[in-house]
PDB file of C-alpha atoms and ligand atoms in Angstrom:
ATOM      1  CA  MET A 214      -2.785   2.733  17.842  1.00 43.00           C
ATOM      2  CA  GLY A 215      -0.225   3.257  15.152  1.00 50.00           C
ATOM      3  CA  ASN A 216      -0.740   4.892  11.836  1.00 65.00           C
ATOM      4  CA  ARG A 217      -0.850   2.102   9.355  1.00 91.00           C
ATOM      5  CA  GLN A 218      -1.013   3.903   6.052  1.00 94.00           C
ATOM      6  CA  ILE A 219       0.414   6.913   4.344  1.00 94.00           C
ATOM      7  CA  GLN A 220       0.159   8.260   0.810  1.00 95.00           C
ATOM      8  CA  ILE A 221       2.660  10.652  -0.651  1.00 95.00           C
ATOM      9  CA  ILE A 222       2.721  12.339  -4.043  1.00 97.00           C
ATOM     10  CA  THR A 223       6.143  12.867  -5.570  1.00 98.00           C
ATOM     11  CA  ASN A 224       6.641  15.143  -8.562  1.00 98.00           C
ATOM     12  CA  SER A 225      10.109  14.094  -9.668  1.00 98.00           C
ATOM     13  CA  LEU A 226      12.628  11.287  -9.559  1.00 98.00           C
ATOM     14  CA  ASP A 227      14.540  13.240  -6.897  1.00 98.00           C
ATOM     15  CA  GLU A 228      11.497  13.466  -4.639  1.00 98.00           C
ATOM     16  CA  THR A 229      10.974   9.702  -4.856  1.00 98.00           C
ATOM     17  CA  ARG A 230      14.658   9.153  -4.105  1.00 97.00           C
ATOM     18  CA  PHE A 231      14.367  11.504  -1.171  1.00 96.00           C
ATOM     19  CA  LEU A 232      11.380   9.625   0.225  1.00 96.00           C
ATOM     20  CA  GLY A 233      13.417   6.430  -0.132  1.00 98.00           C
ATOM     21  CA  LYS A 234      16.293   8.038   1.727  1.00 97.00           C
ATOM     22  CA  LYS A 235      14.052   9.204   4.512  1.00 95.00           C
ATOM     23  CA  THR A 236      12.602   5.704   4.745  1.00 96.00           C
ATOM     24  CA  GLY A 237      16.114   4.217   4.844  1.00 97.00           C
ATOM     25  CA  LYS A 238      17.105   6.479   7.719  1.00 95.00           C
ATOM     26  CA  ASN A 239      14.191   5.332   9.822  1.00 94.00           C
ATOM     27  CA  LEU A 240      14.302   1.574   9.294  1.00 95.00           C
ATOM     28  CA  ASP A 241      14.559  -1.013  12.039  1.00 94.00           C
ATOM     29  CA  PRO A 242      16.857  -3.968  11.330  1.00 96.00           C
ATOM     30  CA  GLY A 243      15.102  -6.928   9.744  1.00 96.00           C
ATOM     31  CA  THR A 244      12.514  -4.790   7.926  1.00 97.00           C
ATOM     32  CA  VAL A 245      11.091  -6.222   4.710  1.00 97.00           C
ATOM     33  CA  LEU A 246       9.703  -3.828   2.084  1.00 98.00           C
ATOM     34  CA  SER A 247       7.553  -5.055  -0.782  1.00 98.00           C
ATOM     35  CA  LEU A 248       7.582  -2.798  -3.843  1.00 98.00           C
ATOM     36  CA  THR A 249       4.859  -3.007  -6.457  1.00 98.00           C
ATOM     37  CA  GLY A 250       3.813  -0.863  -9.380  1.00 98.00           C
ATOM     38  CA  ASP A 251       4.191  -0.890 -13.154  1.00 97.00           C
ATOM     39  CA  LEU A 252       7.466  -0.979 -15.021  1.00 95.00           C
ATOM     40  CA  GLY A 253       8.979   2.502 -14.801  1.00 97.00           C
ATOM     41  CA  SER A 254       6.867   3.559 -11.827  1.00 98.00           C
ATOM     42  CA  GLY A 255       9.908   4.190  -9.640  1.00 98.00           C
ATOM     43  CA  LYS A 256      10.596   1.088  -7.541  1.00 98.00           C
ATOM     44  CA  THR A 257      14.317   1.066  -8.286  1.00 97.00           C
ATOM     45  CA  THR A 258      14.499   4.838  -7.861  1.00 98.00           C
ATOM     46  CA  PHE A 259      13.005   4.424  -4.383  1.00 98.00           C
ATOM     47  CA  VAL A 260      15.566   1.729  -3.511  1.00 98.00           C
ATOM     48  CA  GLN A 261      18.388   4.031  -4.667  1.00 98.00           C
ATOM     49  CA  GLY A 262      17.254   6.520  -2.033  1.00 98.00           C
ATOM     50  CA  LEU A 263      16.760   3.768   0.507  1.00 98.00           C
ATOM     51  CA  ALA A 264      20.411   2.764   0.040  1.00 98.00           C
ATOM     52  CA  ARG A 265      21.569   6.335   0.686  1.00 97.00           C
ATOM     53  CA  GLY A 266      19.476   6.461   3.840  1.00 97.00           C
ATOM     54  CA  LEU A 267      21.136   3.228   4.979  1.00 98.00           C
ATOM     55  CA  ASP A 268      24.593   4.725   4.370  1.00 98.00           C
ATOM     56  CA  VAL A 269      25.458   2.410   1.520  1.00 98.00           C
ATOM     57  CA  PRO A 270      28.679   4.026   0.170  1.00 97.00           C
ATOM     58  CA  ASP A 271      28.153   6.390  -2.772  1.00 94.00           C
ATOM     59  CA  ASN A 272      30.353   4.353  -5.097  1.00 95.00           C
ATOM     60  CA  TYR A 273      27.722   1.612  -5.244  1.00 95.00           C
ATOM     61  CA  TYR A 274      25.324   2.331  -8.081  1.00 92.00           C
ATOM     62  CA  ILE A 275      21.979   0.641  -7.455  1.00 94.00           C
ATOM     63  CA  THR A 276      20.284  -0.916 -10.482  1.00 92.00           C
ATOM     64  CA  SER A 277      17.460  -3.447 -10.696  1.00 87.00           C
ATOM     65  CA  PRO A 278      18.828  -6.952 -10.122  1.00 80.00           C
ATOM     66  CA  THR A 279      16.557  -8.170 -12.915  1.00 80.00           C
ATOM     67  CA  TYR A 280      18.900 -10.955 -13.986  1.00 78.00           C
ATOM     68  CA  THR A 281      20.842 -11.574 -10.787  1.00 78.00           C
ATOM     69  CA  LEU A 282      17.578 -11.517  -8.781  1.00 88.00           C
ATOM     70  CA  ILE A 283      19.369 -10.334  -5.631  1.00 92.00           C
ATOM     71  CA  ASN A 284      21.985  -7.654  -5.111  1.00 95.00           C
ATOM     72  CA  GLU A 285      23.585  -7.106  -1.757  1.00 95.00           C
ATOM     73  CA  TYR A 286      25.057  -3.863  -0.408  1.00 97.00           C
ATOM     74  CA  PRO A 287      26.912  -3.007   2.793  1.00 97.00           C
ATOM     75  CA  GLY A 288      25.448  -0.227   4.911  1.00 97.00           C
ATOM     76  CA  ARG A 289      24.309   0.633   8.423  1.00 97.00           C
ATOM     77  CA  TYR A 290      22.327  -2.534   7.940  1.00 97.00           C
ATOM     78  CA  HIS A 291      22.938  -4.893   5.069  1.00 97.00           C
ATOM     79  CA  LEU A 292      20.665  -4.108   2.115  1.00 98.00           C
ATOM     80  CA  PHE A 293      19.285  -6.944   0.018  1.00 97.00           C
ATOM     81  CA  HIS A 294      17.692  -5.690  -3.191  1.00 97.00           C
ATOM     82  CA  VAL A 295      15.517  -8.340  -4.795  1.00 95.00           C
ATOM     83  CA  ASP A 296      13.797  -8.175  -8.197  1.00 94.00           C
ATOM     84  CA  LEU A 297      11.334 -10.963  -8.952  1.00 92.00           C
ATOM     85  CA  TYR A 298      10.389  -9.752 -12.435  1.00 91.00           C
ATOM     86  CA  ARG A 299      11.989 -12.748 -14.123  1.00 87.00           C
ATOM     87  CA  ILE A 300      11.379 -15.373 -11.481  1.00 85.00           C
ATOM     88  CA  GLU A 301       9.968 -18.490 -13.162  1.00 79.00           C
ATOM     89  CA  ASN A 302       8.725 -20.608 -10.311  1.00 80.00           C
ATOM     90  CA  HIS A 303       8.574 -20.635  -6.564  1.00 77.00           C
ATOM     91  CA  ALA A 304      11.283 -23.268  -6.149  1.00 72.00           C
ATOM     92  CA  ASP A 305      13.713 -20.575  -7.241  1.00 78.00           C
ATOM     93  CA  PHE A 306      13.123 -18.650  -4.016  1.00 83.00           C
ATOM     94  CA  ASP A 307      15.269 -21.241  -2.278  1.00 81.00           C
ATOM     95  CA  ASP A 308      18.033 -21.019  -4.895  1.00 82.00           C
ATOM     96  CA  ILE A 309      18.374 -17.281  -4.490  1.00 84.00           C
ATOM     97  CA  GLY A 310      18.413 -17.580  -0.690  1.00 89.00           C
ATOM     98  CA  LEU A 311      15.258 -15.575  -0.212  1.00 92.00           C
ATOM     99  CA  TYR A 312      14.117 -17.472   2.869  1.00 91.00           C
ATOM    100  CA  GLU A 313      17.442 -16.876   4.539  1.00 93.00           C
ATOM    101  CA  ILE A 314      17.648 -13.154   3.883  1.00 95.00           C
ATOM    102  CA  LEU A 315      14.061 -12.622   5.023  1.00 94.00           C
ATOM    103  CA  ARG A 316      15.079 -14.030   8.402  1.00 93.00           C
ATOM    104  CA  SER A 317      18.239 -11.916   8.609  1.00 95.00           C
ATOM    105  CA  ASP A 318      18.776  -8.628  10.405  1.00 96.00           C
ATOM    106  CA  GLY A 319      19.358  -6.896   7.097  1.00 97.00           C
ATOM    107  CA  ILE A 320      16.860  -4.825   5.138  1.00 98.00           C
ATOM    108  CA  THR A 321      15.161  -6.623   2.258  1.00 98.00           C
ATOM    109  CA  ALA A 322      13.524  -4.591  -0.529  1.00 98.00           C
ATOM    110  CA  ILE A 323      11.597  -6.736  -3.027  1.00 97.00           C
ATOM    111  CA  GLU A 324      10.590  -5.350  -6.426  1.00 96.00           C
ATOM    112  CA  TRP A 325       7.629  -7.169  -8.035  1.00 95.00           C
ATOM    113  CA  ALA A 326       6.708  -8.611  -4.650  1.00 95.00           C
ATOM    114  CA  ASP A 327       3.257  -9.350  -6.113  1.00 93.00           C
ATOM    115  CA  LYS A 328       4.903 -12.414  -7.691  1.00 91.00           C
ATOM    116  CA  LEU A 329       5.212 -13.971  -4.251  1.00 92.00           C
ATOM    117  CA  PRO A 330       2.489 -16.374  -3.130  1.00 89.00           C
ATOM    118  CA  GLN A 331      -0.124 -14.771  -0.919  1.00 87.00           C
ATOM    119  CA  ASP A 332       0.851 -14.767   2.762  1.00 88.00           C
ATOM    120  CA  PHE A 333       4.483 -15.471   1.875  1.00 91.00           C
ATOM    121  CA  LEU A 334       5.585 -12.366   3.768  1.00 94.00           C
ATOM    122  CA  GLN A 335       4.486 -12.088   7.377  1.00 91.00           C
ATOM    123  CA  GLU A 336       5.742  -8.744   8.601  1.00 95.00           C
ATOM    124  CA  TYR A 337       6.454  -6.138   5.965  1.00 96.00           C
ATOM    125  CA  LEU A 338       5.914  -2.647   4.711  1.00 97.00           C
ATOM    126  CA  ALA A 339       3.973  -2.629   1.450  1.00 97.00           C
ATOM    127  CA  ILE A 340       4.905   0.160  -0.933  1.00 98.00           C
ATOM    128  CA  HIS A 341       2.826   0.616  -4.051  1.00 98.00           C
ATOM    129  CA  ILE A 342       3.592   3.209  -6.709  1.00 98.00           C
ATOM    130  CA  ASP A 343       0.977   4.528  -9.127  1.00 98.00           C
ATOM    131  CA  ILE A 344       1.974   6.550 -12.164  1.00 98.00           C
ATOM    132  CA  PHE A 345      -0.023   9.792 -12.474  1.00 95.00           C
ATOM    133  CA  ASN A 346       1.859  11.254 -15.394  1.00 95.00           C
ATOM    134  CA  ASP A 347       5.430  11.642 -16.676  1.00 95.00           C
ATOM    135  CA  GLU A 348       6.723  13.222 -13.497  1.00 97.00           C
ATOM    136  CA  SER A 349       4.197  12.450 -10.771  1.00 98.00           C
ATOM    137  CA  ARG A 350       3.735   9.319  -8.727  1.00 98.00           C
ATOM    138  CA  LYS A 351       1.440   8.345  -5.874  1.00 98.00           C
ATOM    139  CA  ILE A 352       3.358   6.303  -3.325  1.00 98.00           C
ATOM    140  CA  SER A 353       1.203   4.360  -0.885  1.00 97.00           C
ATOM    141  CA  MET A 354       2.754   2.735   2.164  1.00 97.00           C
ATOM    142  CA  ALA A 355       0.870   0.239   4.294  1.00 97.00           C
ATOM    143  CA  ALA A 356       2.265  -1.395   7.416  1.00 97.00           C
ATOM    144  CA  HIS A 357       1.826  -5.082   8.059  1.00 96.00           C
ATOM    145  CA  GLY A 358       3.318  -5.448  11.511  1.00 94.00           C
ATOM    146  CA  LEU A 359       5.081  -3.325  14.087  1.00 92.00           C
ATOM    147  CA  ARG A 360       8.255  -2.417  12.196  1.00 92.00           C
ATOM    148  CA  GLY A 361       6.198  -0.940   9.395  1.00 94.00           C
ATOM    149  CA  GLU A 362       3.946   0.923  11.805  1.00 94.00           C
ATOM    150  CA  ASN A 363       6.934   2.426  13.608  1.00 92.00           C
ATOM    151  CA  LEU A 364       8.414   3.473  10.324  1.00 93.00           C
ATOM    152  CA  ILE A 365       5.257   5.226   9.139  1.00 93.00           C
ATOM    153  CA  LYS A 366       4.965   6.957  12.495  1.00 91.00           C
ATOM    154  CA  ARG A 367       8.550   8.246  12.211  1.00 91.00           C
ATOM    155  CA  ILE A 368       8.052   9.418   8.635  1.00 88.00           C
ATOM    156  CA  MET A 369       4.914  11.326   9.617  1.00 86.00           C
ATOM    157  CA  GLU A 370       6.493  12.899  12.707  1.00 85.00           C
ATOM    158  CA  LYS A 371       9.448  14.285  10.848  1.00 73.00           C
ATOM    159  CA  LYS A 372       9.412  17.375   8.764  1.00 58.00           C
ATOM    160  CA  TRP A 373       9.526  16.969   5.016  1.00 56.00           C
ATOM    161  CA  ASP A 374      12.963  18.518   4.520  1.00 51.00           C
TER     162      ASP A 374
HETATM  163  N1  ADP B 110       8.101  11.103  -9.462  1.00 76.56           N
HETATM  164  C1  ADP B 110       8.915  10.164  -9.973  1.00 76.56           C
HETATM  165  N2  ADP B 110       9.415   9.187  -9.176  1.00 76.56           N
HETATM  166  C2  ADP B 110      10.190   8.208  -9.670  1.00 76.56           C
HETATM  167  N3  ADP B 110      10.544   8.089 -10.963  1.00 76.56           N
HETATM  168  C3  ADP B 110      10.090   9.032 -11.808  1.00 76.56           C
HETATM  169  C4  ADP B 110       9.264  10.092 -11.349  1.00 76.56           C
HETATM  170  N4  ADP B 110       8.954  10.862 -12.427  1.00 76.56           N
HETATM  171  C5  ADP B 110       9.563  10.318 -13.476  1.00 76.56           C
HETATM  172  N5  ADP B 110      10.257   9.203 -13.134  1.00 76.56           N
HETATM  173  C6  ADP B 110      10.965   8.319 -14.068  1.00 76.56           C
HETATM  174  O1  ADP B 110      10.391   7.042 -14.006  1.00 76.56           O
HETATM  175  C7  ADP B 110      11.382   6.038 -14.157  1.00 76.56           C
HETATM  176  C8  ADP B 110      11.377   5.098 -12.959  1.00 76.56           C
HETATM  177  O2  ADP B 110      12.242   4.043 -13.232  1.00 76.56           O
HETATM  178  P1  ADP B 110      12.552   2.881 -12.203  1.00 76.56           P
HETATM  179  O3  ADP B 110      12.818   3.445 -10.857  1.00 76.56           O
HETATM  180  O4  ADP B 110      13.617   2.032 -12.806  1.00 76.56           O
HETATM  181  O5  ADP B 110      11.147   2.098 -12.184  1.00 76.56           O
HETATM  182  P2  ADP B 110      10.820   0.578 -11.808  1.00 76.56           P
HETATM  183  O6  ADP B 110      11.947   0.040 -10.970  1.00 76.56           O
HETATM  184  O7  ADP B 110       9.515   0.673 -11.070  1.00 76.56           O
HETATM  185  O8  ADP B 110      10.663  -0.153 -13.108  1.00 76.56           O
HETATM  186  C9  ADP B 110      12.707   6.760 -14.312  1.00 76.56           C
HETATM  187  O9  ADP B 110      12.992   6.857 -15.687  1.00 76.56           O
HETATM  188  C10 ADP B 110      12.424   8.124 -13.731  1.00 76.56           C
HETATM  189  O10 ADP B 110      13.213   9.141 -14.306  1.00 76.56           O
HETATM  190 MG1   MG B 111      13.091  -1.765 -11.175  1.00 76.56          MG
END
């Protein structure tokens, strides 16, 4: 019986980055993370931390791949950072190689994953960010599948430091 859900309040950009880093340190290869929440909620900030947790070298600056749709970074596992904000139609998923990276052993983090058709992702960790106010966010994680459950378990077991 794994823990399937966790909610964390962060009170600054750094805390969200730190949660991303902690998540990145505890990921199994092949994990897919869907990121949803309004513009400016902190999806990219979270991925910046995720990259640090995956040992992506510091000289890579992570920005939203809003126009390129996918950015790729070397790390302990390969990180694919996807942003579907500007995706026009589903045929484009093939063009950007989405099917292929989802099947890879890398980590795939998808901003605006709510643009995907329902049931497109099978196993994934859903991360939703709600804006409370200028500095506070509620970050909800829900596991869909074993990798996500393991991850949530590891995050809960470890001290918040
Ligand atoms: N607790 C917080 N977590 C994340 N970002 C925060 C937080 N508080 C304020 N911010 C601000 O919110 C913005 C988040 O931007 P970004 O990560 O690019 O969002 P998104 O990718 O969801 O559009 C940044 O300007 C950041 O400084
Ligand atoms: Mg973004």
